[in-house]
Amino acid sequence: MSLDDTLGIRVNGEHRRVNGGITITEMLNELGLDPHRVAVERNLAVVERSKFTEMMVEDGDDYEIVHFVGGG
Amino acid sequence: MSVEQPIKADSWTVAGRTFSSRLIIGTGKYKSLEENAAALKASGAQIVTVAVRRVNISDPSQPMLTDFIDPKKVTYLPNTAGCFTADEAIRTLRLAREAGGWNLVKLEVLGEARTLYPDMRETLKACQVLVAEGFEPMVYCVDDPIAAKQLEEAGAVAIMPLGAPIGSGLGIQNRVTIRLIVEGAGVPVLVDAGVGTASDAAVAMELGCDGVLMNTAIAEAKDPVLMARAMKAAVEAGRLAYLAGRMQKRRYADPSSPLAGLI
């Protein structure tokens, strides 16, 4: 935790700072993403979508946020 | 079958889901999502393969595949293309299950970038883990009847041998092994990869496969929508020929007109 109450996290390999005390849903909204269209991995463990609204973002978290794209 | 009998509706079932189309198409390499959706419509396919990739957090407003191909109407089959280890493939499919909410997936673990040949040791390992976690994996594999058997024993819900290397368009290189896999399998067999044009798809179906999966053959055709239509017709024609049972091959000619009564 930094002095300004923001958290340092990684999202898809990029470092980001977000406000403290937010849930995963709030983080996704902040990133402009629709929680119903993505899947989230937090520190290598898949987060069930039903937990998005309750699970808090913690300092140092490493997220992978994925969705379906065209592929063979 | 007598001439009066209507042709029975033909369908196939994988992991309890029944489909009337035996063609599965990919959603990669198209010029646009619009073209992809038009090709899908022309192909009549009811299943599309999709990849799982990071969202673009710098531009989250980009058009999405789901805006053009409705996952409620078309079955999305998440694929692990691009994974080179069992662990990567398992991780990808765990996320895919969460993104889509279903267990039917396509497992593909590649051995090397040059040939994109499957790594069967890693594929088998991943298949076992996925089945234990409740997944229903359709599995891309080498055209090897023994490997196919081992995958089926490990719980694969469909066996998907390559016809030729991915994206090569070389057509089915070994009809004997594909036929042996079909004869030995208790689950659906679909040729996956290597189809280049309509006759290749027909050959796969004539060998008794339950279906064909292709991406590049349609996406890289000069007119992908027209090729999608051709593939639909080829898969249907090949299937009908298989059901009809082809004539025996002969080494020499056999006249079609009677020899008796010649003037």
XYZ file of C-alpha atoms in Angstrom, chain A:
72
model
C 0.000 0.000 0.000
C 1.366 3.384 -0.938
C 0.942 6.626 0.998
C -1.960 7.772 -1.207
C -4.052 4.631 -0.483
C -3.738 3.351 -4.054
C -2.785 -0.241 -4.838
C -0.095 -1.428 -7.222
C -1.346 -4.315 -9.346
C -0.489 -5.979 -12.635
C -3.124 -6.424 -15.339
C -2.177 -8.547 -18.356
C 1.465 -7.955 -17.634
C 1.171 -4.173 -17.256
C 1.678 -2.331 -14.005
C -1.308 -0.232 -12.877
C -2.395 1.759 -9.857
C -5.983 1.546 -8.708
C -7.855 2.987 -5.747
C -7.825 0.918 -2.572
C -10.951 -0.819 -1.293
C -12.399 -1.815 -4.650
C -13.874 -5.132 -5.766
C -13.009 -6.994 -8.948
C -16.226 -5.739 -10.569
C -15.194 -2.163 -9.743
C -11.724 -2.745 -11.147
C -13.206 -4.114 -14.397
C -15.518 -1.120 -14.667
C -12.567 1.189 -14.116
C -10.774 -0.568 -17.000
C -13.854 -0.147 -19.208
C -14.571 -3.900 -19.353
C -17.911 -5.701 -19.174
C -17.661 -8.227 -16.298
C -20.031 -10.565 -18.160
C -17.754 -10.899 -21.158
C -14.393 -11.590 -19.580
C -12.748 -14.199 -17.391
C -10.377 -13.216 -14.633
C -7.385 -15.022 -13.220
C -5.994 -13.605 -9.985
C -2.548 -14.741 -8.902
C -2.840 -17.805 -11.177
C -6.247 -18.900 -9.811
C -9.451 -18.459 -11.803
C -11.954 -16.183 -10.054
C -15.548 -17.360 -10.359
C -17.730 -14.680 -11.881
C -20.115 -14.891 -8.927
C -17.244 -13.705 -6.688
C -16.470 -10.572 -8.744
C -18.715 -8.363 -6.627
C -17.275 -9.475 -3.298
C -13.592 -10.211 -3.890
C -11.400 -7.223 -3.029
C -8.426 -6.152 -5.083
C -5.260 -6.429 -2.978
C -1.929 -4.665 -3.313
C 0.465 -6.705 -5.478
C -2.268 -8.746 -7.205
C -1.429 -10.130 -10.634
C -4.414 -10.352 -12.972
C -4.955 -11.958 -16.337
C -8.158 -10.754 -17.972
C -9.167 -12.667 -21.107
C -12.029 -13.016 -23.534
C -12.898 -14.956 -26.674
C -11.334 -13.819 -29.921
C -11.267 -15.276 -33.421
C -9.126 -18.382 -33.684
C -8.731 -21.725 -35.402
